[in-house]
Amino acid sequence: PWEVLERRLEEDNGGRPLYENSRQARSLYDERMPHYKCATLTIALTGDEEPTEIAGSIAASVQEALCAT
């Protein structure tokens, strides 16, 4: 959800080269969302996960998809 992403961006804005401010980030998020929705591989998130948990879920899903082909 946008609210979770916004909080994380504000906490780590030094590590995000495209991050200028919340308004600019929301604009970029909205611009990219149609492309994200076209993805064939998706990960269901609640917003409570830590970034390392999300990365692990992504890696497992990619591995599973590769093994299925």
PDB file of C-alpha atoms in Angstrom:
ATOM      1  CA  PRO A   1       0.000   0.000   0.000  1.00  0.00           C
ATOM      2  CA  TRP A   2       1.079   3.560  -0.724  1.00  0.00           C
ATOM      3  CA  GLU A   3       1.086   4.513   2.964  1.00  0.00           C
ATOM      4  CA  VAL A   4       3.656   1.827   3.800  1.00  0.00           C
ATOM      5  CA  LEU A   5       5.831   2.753   0.843  1.00  0.00           C
ATOM      6  CA  GLU A   6       5.644   6.439   1.727  1.00  0.00           C
ATOM      7  CA  ARG A   7       6.726   5.773   5.317  1.00  0.00           C
ATOM      8  CA  ARG A   8       9.640   3.607   4.176  1.00  0.00           C
ATOM      9  CA  LEU A   9      10.767   6.189   1.631  1.00  0.00           C
ATOM     10  CA  GLU A  10      10.740   8.955   4.229  1.00  0.00           C
ATOM     11  CA  GLU A  11      12.765   6.792   6.619  1.00  0.00           C
ATOM     12  CA  ASP A  12      15.368   5.916   3.944  1.00  0.00           C
ATOM     13  CA  ASN A  13      15.350   8.826   1.522  1.00  0.00           C
ATOM     14  CA  GLY A  14      19.150   9.004   1.487  1.00  0.00           C
ATOM     15  CA  GLY A  15      19.301   5.551  -0.057  1.00  0.00           C
ATOM     16  CA  ARG A  16      16.758   6.262  -2.812  1.00  0.00           C
ATOM     17  CA  PRO A  17      18.282   8.255  -5.683  1.00  0.00           C
ATOM     18  CA  LEU A  18      14.916   9.009  -7.361  1.00  0.00           C
ATOM     19  CA  TYR A  19      13.238  10.146  -4.143  1.00  0.00           C
ATOM     20  CA  GLU A  20      12.822  13.915  -3.883  1.00  0.00           C
ATOM     21  CA  ASN A  21       9.661  14.289  -1.782  1.00  0.00           C
ATOM     22  CA  SER A  22       6.381  12.545  -1.068  1.00  0.00           C
ATOM     23  CA  ARG A  23       4.463  14.301  -3.859  1.00  0.00           C
ATOM     24  CA  GLN A  24       7.044  13.383  -6.501  1.00  0.00           C
ATOM     25  CA  ALA A  25       7.218   9.800  -5.207  1.00  0.00           C
ATOM     26  CA  ARG A  26       3.423   9.442  -5.350  1.00  0.00           C
ATOM     27  CA  SER A  27       3.409  10.715  -8.923  1.00  0.00           C
ATOM     28  CA  LEU A  28       6.049   8.156  -9.904  1.00  0.00           C
ATOM     29  CA  TYR A  29       4.126   5.417  -8.055  1.00  0.00           C
ATOM     30  CA  ASP A  30       0.899   6.297  -9.884  1.00  0.00           C
ATOM     31  CA  GLU A  31       2.734   6.437 -13.223  1.00  0.00           C
ATOM     32  CA  ARG A  32       4.257   2.981 -12.708  1.00  0.00           C
ATOM     33  CA  MET A  33       1.217   1.218 -11.204  1.00  0.00           C
ATOM     34  CA  PRO A  34      -0.379   0.211 -14.554  1.00  0.00           C
ATOM     35  CA  HIS A  35       2.872  -1.539 -15.473  1.00  0.00           C
ATOM     36  CA  TYR A  36       3.086  -3.273 -12.106  1.00  0.00           C
ATOM     37  CA  LYS A  37      -0.461  -4.563 -12.571  1.00  0.00           C
ATOM     38  CA  CYS A  38       0.619  -6.318 -15.791  1.00  0.00           C
ATOM     39  CA  ALA A  39       3.078  -8.536 -13.930  1.00  0.00           C
ATOM     40  CA  THR A  40       2.538 -12.269 -14.229  1.00  0.00           C
ATOM     41  CA  LEU A  41       4.299 -12.925 -10.935  1.00  0.00           C
ATOM     42  CA  THR A  42       2.840 -11.141  -7.928  1.00  0.00           C
ATOM     43  CA  ILE A  43       3.438 -11.280  -4.182  1.00  0.00           C
ATOM     44  CA  ALA A  44       0.574 -10.686  -1.745  1.00  0.00           C
ATOM     45  CA  LEU A  45       1.627  -8.322   1.037  1.00  0.00           C
ATOM     46  CA  THR A  46      -0.118  -6.930   4.079  1.00  0.00           C
ATOM     47  CA  GLY A  47       2.258  -4.011   4.625  1.00  0.00           C
ATOM     48  CA  ASP A  48       3.624  -5.417   7.884  1.00  0.00           C
ATOM     49  CA  GLU A  49       6.474  -7.353   6.284  1.00  0.00           C
ATOM     50  CA  GLU A  50      10.083  -6.298   6.591  1.00  0.00           C
ATOM     51  CA  PRO A  51      11.974  -5.682   3.332  1.00  0.00           C
ATOM     52  CA  THR A  52      14.060  -8.832   3.876  1.00  0.00           C
ATOM     53  CA  GLU A  53      10.878 -10.909   4.209  1.00  0.00           C
ATOM     54  CA  ILE A  54       9.554  -9.442   0.970  1.00  0.00           C
ATOM     55  CA  ALA A  55      12.830 -10.174  -0.808  1.00  0.00           C
ATOM     56  CA  GLY A  56      12.673 -13.777   0.411  1.00  0.00           C
ATOM     57  CA  SER A  57       9.102 -14.140  -0.843  1.00  0.00           C
ATOM     58  CA  ILE A  58      10.085 -12.743  -4.227  1.00  0.00           C
ATOM     59  CA  ALA A  59      13.080 -15.072  -4.509  1.00  0.00           C
ATOM     60  CA  ALA A  60      10.977 -18.108  -3.566  1.00  0.00           C
ATOM     61  CA  SER A  61       8.258 -17.195  -6.055  1.00  0.00           C
ATOM     62  CA  VAL A  62      10.759 -16.669  -8.859  1.00  0.00           C
ATOM     63  CA  GLN A  63      12.417 -19.995  -8.079  1.00  0.00           C
ATOM     64  CA  GLU A  64       9.046 -21.729  -8.007  1.00  0.00           C
ATOM     65  CA  ALA A  65       8.071 -20.175 -11.345  1.00  0.00           C
ATOM     66  CA  LEU A  66      11.359 -21.214 -12.937  1.00  0.00           C
ATOM     67  CA  CYS A  67      10.986 -24.792 -11.718  1.00  0.00           C
ATOM     68  CA  ALA A  68       7.430 -24.972 -13.052  1.00  0.00           C
ATOM     69  CA  THR A  69       8.573 -24.350 -16.628  1.00  0.00           C
TER      70      THR A  69
END
